[in-house]
PDB file of C-alpha atoms in Angstrom:
ATOM      1  CA  MET C   1      22.082  27.685  35.609  1.00  0.00           C
ATOM      2  CA  ALA C   2      21.185  24.378  37.144  1.00  0.00           C
ATOM      3  CA  SER C   3      17.555  24.831  36.218  1.00  0.00           C
ATOM      4  CA  LEU C   4      18.497  25.655  32.611  1.00  0.00           C
ATOM      5  CA  LYS C   5      20.618  22.521  32.450  1.00  0.00           C
ATOM      6  CA  GLN C   6      17.741  20.432  33.743  1.00  0.00           C
ATOM      7  CA  VAL C   7      15.425  21.910  31.123  1.00  0.00           C
ATOM      8  CA  SER C   8      17.892  21.110  28.333  1.00  0.00           C
ATOM      9  CA  ILE C   9      18.236  17.536  29.598  1.00  0.00           C
ATOM     10  CA  LEU C  10      14.457  17.216  29.586  1.00  0.00           C
ATOM     11  CA  LEU C  11      14.111  18.703  26.109  1.00  0.00           C
ATOM     12  CA  PHE C  12      16.832  16.577  24.526  1.00  0.00           C
ATOM     13  CA  PRO C  13      14.796  13.326  24.551  1.00  0.00           C
ATOM     14  CA  LEU C  14      11.900  15.240  22.969  1.00  0.00           C
ATOM     15  CA  PHE C  15      14.280  16.463  20.265  1.00  0.00           C
ATOM     16  CA  LEU C  16      15.384  12.871  19.613  1.00  0.00           C
ATOM     17  CA  ILE C  17      11.770  11.717  19.436  1.00  0.00           C
ATOM     18  CA  SER C  18      11.006  14.419  16.859  1.00  0.00           C
ATOM     19  CA  LEU C  19      14.026  13.333  14.822  1.00  0.00           C
ATOM     20  CA  PHE C  20      12.883   9.736  14.806  1.00  0.00           C
ATOM     21  CA  LYS C  21       9.350  10.768  13.939  1.00  0.00           C
ATOM     22  CA  TYR C  22      10.532  12.333  10.695  1.00  0.00           C
ATOM     23  CA  SER C  23      13.320   9.925   9.806  1.00  0.00           C
ATOM     24  CA  HIS C  24      11.264   6.739   9.679  1.00  0.00           C
ATOM     25  CA  ALA C  25      12.753   3.903   7.696  1.00  0.00           C
ATOM     26  CA  ALA C  26      11.584   3.943   4.101  1.00  0.00           C
ATOM     27  CA  GLY C  27      10.620   0.793   2.281  1.00  0.00           C
ATOM     28  CA  ILE C  28       9.467  -0.870  -0.916  1.00  0.00           C
ATOM     29  CA  ALA C  29       5.923  -2.156  -1.379  1.00  0.00           C
ATOM     30  CA  VAL C  30       4.911  -4.605  -4.098  1.00  0.00           C
ATOM     31  CA  TYR C  31       1.704  -6.126  -5.438  1.00  0.00           C
ATOM     32  CA  TRP C  32       1.634  -9.907  -5.648  1.00  0.00           C
ATOM     33  CA  GLY C  33      -1.129 -12.203  -6.875  1.00  0.00           C
ATOM     34  CA  GLN C  34      -2.070 -11.290 -10.431  1.00  0.00           C
ATOM     35  CA  ASN C  35       0.301 -13.533 -12.374  1.00  0.00           C
ATOM     36  CA  GLY C  36       0.745 -17.237 -11.734  1.00  0.00           C
ATOM     37  CA  GLY C  37       4.251 -17.014 -13.198  1.00  0.00           C
ATOM     38  CA  GLU C  38       5.591 -14.688 -10.504  1.00  0.00           C
ATOM     39  CA  GLY C  39       6.407 -17.403  -7.963  1.00  0.00           C
ATOM     40  CA  SER C  40       4.946 -17.923  -4.534  1.00  0.00           C
ATOM     41  CA  LEU C  41       4.353 -15.332  -1.848  1.00  0.00           C
ATOM     42  CA  ALA C  42       7.271 -16.875   0.054  1.00  0.00           C
ATOM     43  CA  ASP C  43       9.482 -16.377  -2.996  1.00  0.00           C
ATOM     44  CA  ALA C  44       8.578 -12.680  -3.031  1.00  0.00           C
ATOM     45  CA  CYS C  45       9.297 -12.216   0.662  1.00  0.00           C
ATOM     46  CA  ASN C  46      12.509 -14.249   0.553  1.00  0.00           C
ATOM     47  CA  THR C  47      14.077 -11.766  -1.873  1.00  0.00           C
ATOM     48  CA  ASN C  48      14.372  -9.378   1.111  1.00  0.00           C
ATOM     49  CA  ASN C  49      13.539  -6.590  -1.340  1.00  0.00           C
ATOM     50  CA  TYR C  50      10.134  -5.667   0.102  1.00  0.00           C
ATOM     51  CA  GLN C  51       8.823  -4.308   3.386  1.00  0.00           C
ATOM     52  CA  PHE C  52       5.172  -4.487   2.281  1.00  0.00           C
ATOM     53  CA  VAL C  53       3.343  -7.033   0.115  1.00  0.00           C
ATOM     54  CA  ASN C  54      -0.195  -6.369  -1.105  1.00  0.00           C
ATOM     55  CA  ILE C  55      -2.088  -9.558  -1.978  1.00  0.00           C
ATOM     56  CA  ALA C  56      -4.124  -8.667  -5.072  1.00  0.00           C
ATOM     57  CA  PHE C  57      -7.106  -8.733  -5.263  1.00  0.00           C
ATOM     58  CA  LEU C  58     -10.393  -9.167  -3.457  1.00  0.00           C
ATOM     59  CA  SER C  59     -11.990  -8.229  -6.760  1.00  0.00           C
ATOM     60  CA  SER C  60     -15.702  -8.551  -5.948  1.00  0.00           C
ATOM     61  CA  PHE C  61     -17.398  -7.262  -2.821  1.00  0.00           C
ATOM     62  CA  GLY C  62     -20.161  -4.989  -1.619  1.00  0.00           C
ATOM     63  CA  ASN C  63     -23.699  -4.287  -2.787  1.00  0.00           C
ATOM     64  CA  GLY C  64     -24.899  -7.715  -1.692  1.00  0.00           C
ATOM     65  CA  GLN C  65     -22.293  -9.674  -3.658  1.00  0.00           C
ATOM     66  CA  THR C  66     -20.500 -12.686  -2.273  1.00  0.00           C
ATOM     67  CA  PRO C  67     -16.883 -11.485  -1.938  1.00  0.00           C
ATOM     68  CA  VAL C  68     -14.491 -13.127  -4.392  1.00  0.00           C
ATOM     69  CA  LEU C  69     -10.727 -13.464  -4.008  1.00  0.00           C
ATOM     70  CA  ASN C  70      -8.943 -13.461  -7.375  1.00  0.00           C
ATOM     71  CA  LEU C  71      -5.308 -14.564  -7.266  1.00  0.00           C
ATOM     72  CA  ALA C  72      -5.087 -15.303 -11.001  1.00  0.00           C
ATOM     73  CA  GLY C  73      -3.189 -18.552 -11.599  1.00  0.00           C
ATOM     74  CA  HIS C  74      -2.031 -19.041  -8.016  1.00  0.00           C
ATOM     75  CA  CYS C  75      -5.006 -20.888  -6.549  1.00  0.00           C
ATOM     76  CA  ASN C  76      -8.741 -21.516  -6.836  1.00  0.00           C
ATOM     77  CA  PRO C  77     -10.455 -19.919  -3.833  1.00  0.00           C
ATOM     78  CA  SER C  78     -13.760 -21.680  -4.504  1.00  0.00           C
ATOM     79  CA  ALA C  79     -11.942 -24.999  -4.003  1.00  0.00           C
ATOM     80  CA  ASN C  80     -10.337 -23.599  -0.831  1.00  0.00           C
ATOM     81  CA  GLU C  81      -6.880 -23.851  -2.421  1.00  0.00           C
ATOM     82  CA  CYS C  82      -5.683 -20.406  -1.334  1.00  0.00           C
ATOM     83  CA  THR C  83      -5.412 -21.441   2.312  1.00  0.00           C
ATOM     84  CA  LYS C  84      -2.032 -22.907   1.329  1.00  0.00           C
ATOM     85  CA  PHE C  85      -0.629 -19.373   1.533  1.00  0.00           C
ATOM     86  CA  SER C  86      -1.385 -19.070   5.240  1.00  0.00           C
ATOM     87  CA  SER C  87       2.020 -20.359   6.347  1.00  0.00           C
ATOM     88  CA  GLU C  88       3.748 -18.203   3.737  1.00  0.00           C
ATOM     89  CA  ILE C  89       1.976 -15.081   5.026  1.00  0.00           C
ATOM     90  CA  GLN C  90       3.100 -15.931   8.542  1.00  0.00           C
ATOM     91  CA  ALA C  91       6.680 -16.486   7.368  1.00  0.00           C
ATOM     92  CA  CYS C  92       6.704 -13.093   5.640  1.00  0.00           C
ATOM     93  CA  GLN C  93       5.413 -11.449   8.807  1.00  0.00           C
ATOM     94  CA  ALA C  94       8.029 -13.234  10.914  1.00  0.00           C
ATOM     95  CA  ASN C  95      10.630 -11.438   8.788  1.00  0.00           C
ATOM     96  CA  GLY C  96       9.072  -8.058   9.525  1.00  0.00           C
ATOM     97  CA  ILE C  97       7.159  -7.733   6.258  1.00  0.00           C
ATOM     98  CA  LYS C  98       3.640  -6.334   6.453  1.00  0.00           C
ATOM     99  CA  VAL C  99       1.147  -8.296   4.339  1.00  0.00           C
ATOM    100  CA  LEU C 100      -2.095  -6.592   3.328  1.00  0.00           C
ATOM    101  CA  LEU C 101      -5.140  -7.654   1.322  1.00  0.00           C
ATOM    102  CA  SER C 102      -5.792  -5.349  -1.626  1.00  0.00           C
ATOM    103  CA  LEU C 103      -9.395  -4.535  -2.472  1.00  0.00           C
ATOM    104  CA  GLY C 104     -10.550  -3.726  -5.978  1.00  0.00           C
ATOM    105  CA  GLY C 105      -8.147  -3.470  -8.889  1.00  0.00           C
ATOM    106  CA  GLY C 106      -8.718  -2.327 -12.423  1.00  0.00           C
ATOM    107  CA  ALA C 107     -11.057  -5.106 -13.498  1.00  0.00           C
ATOM    108  CA  GLY C 108     -13.088  -6.001 -10.432  1.00  0.00           C
ATOM    109  CA  SER C 109     -16.814  -5.889  -9.714  1.00  0.00           C
ATOM    110  CA  TYR C 110     -17.144  -3.887  -6.532  1.00  0.00           C
ATOM    111  CA  SER C 111     -19.096  -1.028  -4.997  1.00  0.00           C
ATOM    112  CA  LEU C 112     -20.544   0.035  -1.672  1.00  0.00           C
ATOM    113  CA  SER C 113     -24.211   0.946  -1.691  1.00  0.00           C
ATOM    114  CA  SER C 114     -24.501   2.538   1.756  1.00  0.00           C
ATOM    115  CA  ALA C 115     -22.818   3.123   5.098  1.00  0.00           C
ATOM    116  CA  ASP C 116     -24.420  -0.101   6.304  1.00  0.00           C
ATOM    117  CA  ASP C 117     -22.938  -1.958   3.314  1.00  0.00           C
ATOM    118  CA  ALA C 118     -19.512  -0.540   4.224  1.00  0.00           C
ATOM    119  CA  THR C 119     -19.917  -1.812   7.787  1.00  0.00           C
ATOM    120  CA  GLN C 120     -20.898  -5.267   6.538  1.00  0.00           C
ATOM    121  CA  VAL C 121     -17.841  -5.438   4.252  1.00  0.00           C
ATOM    122  CA  ALA C 122     -15.614  -4.296   7.128  1.00  0.00           C
ATOM    123  CA  ASN C 123     -17.041  -7.052   9.331  1.00  0.00           C
ATOM    124  CA  TYR C 124     -16.439  -9.590   6.556  1.00  0.00           C
ATOM    125  CA  LEU C 125     -12.819  -8.473   6.149  1.00  0.00           C
ATOM    126  CA  TRP C 126     -12.191  -8.527   9.892  1.00  0.00           C
ATOM    127  CA  ASN C 127     -13.632 -12.015  10.337  1.00  0.00           C
ATOM    128  CA  ASN C 128     -12.178 -13.588   7.198  1.00  0.00           C
ATOM    129  CA  PHE C 129      -8.750 -11.961   6.785  1.00  0.00           C
ATOM    130  CA  LEU C 130      -7.919  -9.984   9.917  1.00  0.00           C
ATOM    131  CA  GLY C 131      -8.225 -10.591  13.656  1.00  0.00           C
ATOM    132  CA  GLY C 132     -11.741 -12.017  13.749  1.00  0.00           C
ATOM    133  CA  THR C 133     -12.902 -15.586  13.294  1.00  0.00           C
ATOM    134  CA  SER C 134     -14.774 -17.406  10.540  1.00  0.00           C
ATOM    135  CA  THR C 135     -15.148 -20.982   9.359  1.00  0.00           C
ATOM    136  CA  SER C 136     -14.307 -19.959   5.788  1.00  0.00           C
ATOM    137  CA  ARG C 137     -11.129 -17.866   5.843  1.00  0.00           C
ATOM    138  CA  PRO C 138      -9.928 -17.814   2.184  1.00  0.00           C
ATOM    139  CA  LEU C 139      -6.245 -17.433   3.165  1.00  0.00           C
ATOM    140  CA  GLY C 140      -6.455 -19.694   6.179  1.00  0.00           C
ATOM    141  CA  ASP C 141      -5.614 -18.814   9.768  1.00  0.00           C
ATOM    142  CA  ALA C 142      -2.976 -16.192   8.971  1.00  0.00           C
ATOM    143  CA  VAL C 143      -3.958 -12.751  10.245  1.00  0.00           C
ATOM    144  CA  LEU C 144      -3.137 -10.081   7.673  1.00  0.00           C
ATOM    145  CA  ASP C 145      -1.700  -6.755   8.799  1.00  0.00           C
ATOM    146  CA  GLY C 146      -4.239  -4.608   7.042  1.00  0.00           C
ATOM    147  CA  ILE C 147      -6.289  -3.655   4.020  1.00  0.00           C
ATOM    148  CA  ASP C 148      -5.214  -1.855   0.847  1.00  0.00           C
ATOM    149  CA  PHE C 149      -7.726   0.199  -1.144  1.00  0.00           C
ATOM    150  CA  ASP C 150      -6.955  -0.078  -4.885  1.00  0.00           C
ATOM    151  CA  ILE C 151     -10.306   1.414  -5.813  1.00  0.00           C
ATOM    152  CA  GLU C 152     -10.524   2.309  -9.490  1.00  0.00           C
ATOM    153  CA  ALA C 153     -14.307   2.471  -9.863  1.00  0.00           C
ATOM    154  CA  GLY C 154     -17.096   4.034  -7.819  1.00  0.00           C
ATOM    155  CA  GLY C 155     -15.958   5.646  -4.617  1.00  0.00           C
ATOM    156  CA  ASP C 156     -18.960   6.291  -2.416  1.00  0.00           C
ATOM    157  CA  HIS C 157     -18.790   5.046   1.177  1.00  0.00           C
ATOM    158  CA  PHE C 158     -15.121   4.011   1.080  1.00  0.00           C
ATOM    159  CA  ASP C 159     -14.486   6.609   3.792  1.00  0.00           C
ATOM    160  CA  GLU C 160     -17.007   4.740   5.921  1.00  0.00           C
ATOM    161  CA  LEU C 161     -15.273   1.441   5.131  1.00  0.00           C
ATOM    162  CA  ALA C 162     -11.970   2.946   6.298  1.00  0.00           C
ATOM    163  CA  LYS C 163     -13.560   4.196   9.530  1.00  0.00           C
ATOM    164  CA  ALA C 164     -15.195   0.834  10.208  1.00  0.00           C
ATOM    165  CA  LEU C 165     -11.913  -1.044   9.648  1.00  0.00           C
ATOM    166  CA  ASN C 166     -10.054   1.428  11.824  1.00  0.00           C
ATOM    167  CA  GLY C 167     -12.592   0.735  14.572  1.00  0.00           C
ATOM    168  CA  PHE C 168     -11.220  -2.804  14.847  1.00  0.00           C
ATOM    169  CA  SER C 169      -7.754  -1.446  15.678  1.00  0.00           C
ATOM    170  CA  ALA C 170      -8.833  -1.279  19.319  1.00  0.00           C
ATOM    171  CA  GLN C 171      -8.690  -5.097  19.244  1.00  0.00           C
ATOM    172  CA  ARG C 172      -5.743  -5.554  16.870  1.00  0.00           C
ATOM    173  CA  ARG C 173      -4.031  -2.908  14.758  1.00  0.00           C
ATOM    174  CA  VAL C 174      -5.401  -2.744  11.217  1.00  0.00           C
ATOM    175  CA  TYR C 175      -3.076  -0.877   8.865  1.00  0.00           C
ATOM    176  CA  LEU C 176      -4.765   0.956   6.003  1.00  0.00           C
ATOM    177  CA  SER C 177      -3.181   1.725   2.643  1.00  0.00           C
ATOM    178  CA  ALA C 178      -4.471   3.160  -0.614  1.00  0.00           C
ATOM    179  CA  ALA C 179      -3.327   3.234  -4.239  1.00  0.00           C
ATOM    180  CA  PRO C 180      -4.831   6.349  -5.830  1.00  0.00           C
ATOM    181  CA  GLN C 181      -4.028   7.513  -9.353  1.00  0.00           C
ATOM    182  CA  CYS C 182      -1.615  10.451  -9.462  1.00  0.00           C
ATOM    183  CA  PRO C 183      -4.055  13.173 -10.648  1.00  0.00           C
ATOM    184  CA  PHE C 184      -4.903  15.010  -7.429  1.00  0.00           C
ATOM    185  CA  PRO C 185      -7.375  14.610  -5.828  1.00  0.00           C
ATOM    186  CA  ASP C 186      -8.166  11.027  -6.738  1.00  0.00           C
ATOM    187  CA  ALA C 187     -11.563  10.473  -8.358  1.00  0.00           C
ATOM    188  CA  HIS C 188     -12.415   7.430  -6.240  1.00  0.00           C
ATOM    189  CA  LEU C 189     -10.466   7.646  -2.983  1.00  0.00           C
ATOM    190  CA  ASP C 190     -10.487  11.328  -2.076  1.00  0.00           C
ATOM    191  CA  SER C 191     -13.070  11.107   0.706  1.00  0.00           C
ATOM    192  CA  ALA C 192     -11.432   7.991   2.140  1.00  0.00           C
ATOM    193  CA  ILE C 193      -7.930   9.527   2.201  1.00  0.00           C
ATOM    194  CA  ASN C 194      -9.348  12.699   3.754  1.00  0.00           C
ATOM    195  CA  THR C 195     -10.279  10.696   6.861  1.00  0.00           C
ATOM    196  CA  GLY C 196      -6.587  10.840   7.789  1.00  0.00           C
ATOM    197  CA  LEU C 197      -6.702   7.131   8.648  1.00  0.00           C
ATOM    198  CA  PHE C 198      -4.395   5.875   5.889  1.00  0.00           C
ATOM    199  CA  ASP C 199      -0.946   4.837   7.073  1.00  0.00           C
ATOM    200  CA  TYR C 200       0.461   4.354   3.577  1.00  0.00           C
ATOM    201  CA  VAL C 201      -0.663   5.972   0.324  1.00  0.00           C
ATOM    202  CA  TRP C 202       1.204   4.546  -2.668  1.00  0.00           C
ATOM    203  CA  VAL C 203       0.278   6.824  -5.531  1.00  0.00           C
ATOM    204  CA  GLN C 204       0.196   5.345  -9.045  1.00  0.00           C
ATOM    205  CA  PHE C 205       2.519   7.635 -11.015  1.00  0.00           C
ATOM    206  CA  TYR C 206       1.939   5.613 -14.193  1.00  0.00           C
ATOM    207  CA  ASN C 207      -0.759   5.144 -16.832  1.00  0.00           C
ATOM    208  CA  ASN C 208      -1.543   8.817 -16.165  1.00  0.00           C
ATOM    209  CA  PRO C 209       0.313  10.986 -18.715  1.00  0.00           C
ATOM    210  CA  GLN C 210      -0.465  14.282 -16.952  1.00  0.00           C
ATOM    211  CA  CYS C 211       1.495  13.359 -13.812  1.00  0.00           C
ATOM    212  CA  GLN C 212       4.064  10.733 -14.746  1.00  0.00           C
ATOM    213  CA  TYR C 213       7.692  10.686 -15.817  1.00  0.00           C
ATOM    214  CA  ALA C 214       8.169  10.888 -19.594  1.00  0.00           C
ATOM    215  CA  ASN C 215      11.099  11.419 -21.948  1.00  0.00           C
ATOM    216  CA  GLY C 216      13.498  12.582 -19.282  1.00  0.00           C
ATOM    217  CA  ASN C 217      11.042  15.084 -17.805  1.00  0.00           C
ATOM    218  CA  THR C 218      10.258  14.806 -14.094  1.00  0.00           C
ATOM    219  CA  ASN C 219       8.300  18.074 -13.752  1.00  0.00           C
ATOM    220  CA  ASN C 220       4.755  16.663 -14.001  1.00  0.00           C
ATOM    221  CA  LEU C 221       5.572  13.879 -11.584  1.00  0.00           C
ATOM    222  CA  LEU C 222       7.189  16.187  -9.016  1.00  0.00           C
ATOM    223  CA  ASN C 223       4.345  18.706  -9.201  1.00  0.00           C
ATOM    224  CA  ALA C 224       1.850  15.912  -8.482  1.00  0.00           C
ATOM    225  CA  TRP C 225       4.088  14.501  -5.714  1.00  0.00           C
ATOM    226  CA  ASN C 226       4.002  17.860  -3.945  1.00  0.00           C
ATOM    227  CA  GLN C 227       0.217  17.856  -4.078  1.00  0.00           C
ATOM    228  CA  TRP C 228       0.048  14.370  -2.606  1.00  0.00           C
ATOM    229  CA  THR C 229       2.364  15.214   0.287  1.00  0.00           C
ATOM    230  CA  SER C 230      -0.087  17.963   1.236  1.00  0.00           C
ATOM    231  CA  SER C 231      -2.871  15.375   1.588  1.00  0.00           C
ATOM    232  CA  GLN C 232      -4.096  13.663   4.751  1.00  0.00           C
ATOM    233  CA  ALA C 233      -1.920  10.603   4.038  1.00  0.00           C
ATOM    234  CA  LYS C 234       0.443   9.729   6.887  1.00  0.00           C
ATOM    235  CA  GLN C 235       3.104   8.502   4.464  1.00  0.00           C
ATOM    236  CA  VAL C 236       3.266   8.848   0.678  1.00  0.00           C
ATOM    237  CA  PHE C 237       5.034   6.347  -1.572  1.00  0.00           C
ATOM    238  CA  LEU C 238       6.082   6.817  -5.181  1.00  0.00           C
ATOM    239  CA  GLY C 239       4.217   4.153  -7.162  1.00  0.00           C
ATOM    240  CA  VAL C 240       6.152   3.005 -10.239  1.00  0.00           C
ATOM    241  CA  PRO C 241       5.931   0.213 -12.815  1.00  0.00           C
ATOM    242  CA  ALA C 242       8.722  -2.379 -12.730  1.00  0.00           C
ATOM    243  CA  ASN C 243       9.201  -2.095 -16.498  1.00  0.00           C
ATOM    244  CA  ASP C 244       7.466  -0.765 -19.612  1.00  0.00           C
ATOM    245  CA  ALA C 245       5.290  -3.873 -19.862  1.00  0.00           C
ATOM    246  CA  ALA C 246       3.784  -3.168 -16.422  1.00  0.00           C
ATOM    247  CA  ALA C 247       2.343   0.184 -17.534  1.00  0.00           C
ATOM    248  CA  PRO C 248       0.939   0.208 -21.096  1.00  0.00           C
ATOM    249  CA  SER C 249       0.151   3.941 -20.886  1.00  0.00           C
ATOM    250  CA  GLY C 250       3.605   4.909 -19.716  1.00  0.00           C
ATOM    251  CA  GLY C 251       5.344   6.103 -16.600  1.00  0.00           C
ATOM    252  CA  PHE C 252       8.285   3.701 -16.366  1.00  0.00           C
ATOM    253  CA  ILE C 253      11.292   5.414 -14.766  1.00  0.00           C
ATOM    254  CA  PRO C 254      14.661   3.725 -15.480  1.00  0.00           C
ATOM    255  CA  SER C 255      16.294   2.800 -12.179  1.00  0.00           C
ATOM    256  CA  ASP C 256      19.288   5.089 -12.745  1.00  0.00           C
ATOM    257  CA  VAL C 257      16.956   8.053 -13.359  1.00  0.00           C
ATOM    258  CA  LEU C 258      14.912   7.177 -10.272  1.00  0.00           C
ATOM    259  CA  ILE C 259      18.080   7.091  -8.159  1.00  0.00           C
ATOM    260  CA  SER C 260      19.765  10.195  -9.594  1.00  0.00           C
ATOM    261  CA  GLN C 261      16.833  12.522 -10.325  1.00  0.00           C
ATOM    262  CA  VAL C 262      13.579  11.489  -8.686  1.00  0.00           C
ATOM    263  CA  LEU C 263      14.428  10.126  -5.227  1.00  0.00           C
ATOM    264  CA  PRO C 264      16.682  13.070  -4.276  1.00  0.00           C
ATOM    265  CA  ALA C 265      13.803  15.430  -5.096  1.00  0.00           C
ATOM    266  CA  ILE C 266      11.135  13.613  -3.049  1.00  0.00           C
ATOM    267  CA  LYS C 267      12.997  12.138  -0.067  1.00  0.00           C
ATOM    268  CA  SER C 268      13.186  15.504   1.682  1.00  0.00           C
ATOM    269  CA  SER C 269       9.437  15.378   2.341  1.00  0.00           C
ATOM    270  CA  PRO C 270       8.586  14.409   5.941  1.00  0.00           C
ATOM    271  CA  LYS C 271       5.828  12.243   4.456  1.00  0.00           C
ATOM    272  CA  TYR C 272       8.125  10.274   2.141  1.00  0.00           C
ATOM    273  CA  GLY C 273       7.542   6.572   2.814  1.00  0.00           C
ATOM    274  CA  GLY C 274       9.338   4.812  -0.025  1.00  0.00           C
ATOM    275  CA  VAL C 275       8.499   3.260  -3.377  1.00  0.00           C
ATOM    276  CA  MET C 276       5.657   0.992  -4.486  1.00  0.00           C
ATOM    277  CA  ILE C 277       6.245  -1.336  -7.433  1.00  0.00           C
ATOM    278  CA  TRP C 278       3.649  -2.812  -9.783  1.00  0.00           C
ATOM    279  CA  ASP C 279       4.059  -5.705  -9.752  1.00  0.00           C
ATOM    280  CA  ARG C 280       5.972  -8.719  -8.438  1.00  0.00           C
ATOM    281  CA  PHE C 281       5.906 -10.571 -11.791  1.00  0.00           C
ATOM    282  CA  ASN C 282       7.403  -7.671 -13.731  1.00  0.00           C
ATOM    283  CA  ASP C 283       9.847  -6.883 -10.941  1.00  0.00           C
ATOM    284  CA  GLY C 284      11.110 -10.449 -11.173  1.00  0.00           C
ATOM    285  CA  GLN C 285      11.599  -9.962 -14.908  1.00  0.00           C
ATOM    286  CA  SER C 286      13.339  -6.586 -14.700  1.00  0.00           C
ATOM    287  CA  GLY C 287      15.230  -6.690 -11.407  1.00  0.00           C
ATOM    288  CA  TYR C 288      13.968  -3.230 -10.545  1.00  0.00           C
ATOM    289  CA  SER C 289      13.679  -3.576  -6.757  1.00  0.00           C
ATOM    290  CA  PRO C 290      17.216  -4.907  -6.188  1.00  0.00           C
ATOM    291  CA  ALA C 291      18.536  -2.085  -8.395  1.00  0.00           C
ATOM    292  CA  ILE C 292      16.883   0.633  -6.292  1.00  0.00           C
ATOM    293  CA  LYS C 293      16.592  -0.758  -2.778  1.00  0.00           C
ATOM    294  CA  GLY C 294      19.852   0.703  -1.558  1.00  0.00           C
ATOM    295  CA  SER C 295      18.666   4.189  -2.508  1.00  0.00           C
ATOM    296  CA  VAL C 296      15.022   4.191  -1.362  1.00  0.00           C
TER     297      VAL C 296
END
């Protein structure tokens, strides 16, 4: 009997560890940077509504291009104005918020021409935004937590970019996230996500009629969600627009519907990570994140 008791005492901590592994705290991610009227990065973090903020976008990179940071009306990177956000990034991080740099977007000029090109871009990101050093860091001395892949064009060699960025984690952890469209598998990010290196995959369940919420019907969305939770993503987030204006091709889910119909159906997945909102400007207009944050 004594030996059985000892075994149960030994197994109990393992049981607790397994519980914690699958009951990770969920959170809300938001994109900030594409509307000068959305307030500062500090304003976004000070709402206490978000656990992740993606700075959008590094809109040009790869294929021999000089990388270009595009933060819309917030600052002019060519005049070195965006370094003013360094202290705000650090303040967000001090409050436990992960801040990532988002690559790509819907209107950028970006592509990777080869594995070597991917390695060069990874080195650039490490030295200019992550734990490396450079004399020309566009966001100043702040060290971002990771890199978000919002790749909506091309797609070759982004798996190699993910692997190269992950290689730097031996020096300082680099979190990787991705924002694929909801049709599964994604046309641009499939090979990257299949590396299994992505900590957070916030799927865009909007502007995609075949897999988004519409007219009270959640079936297409939930069918796509179940496909995404079978992917190599470590955690999957439900990406939603903050209001109708944020998604011209549809997909807005009223907050009461999200809380009563959608979240109960997806939160049972061990891979459920939370909700991603596009974007901070529209969220400020609609009040979507404060309406849902108690239920995520």
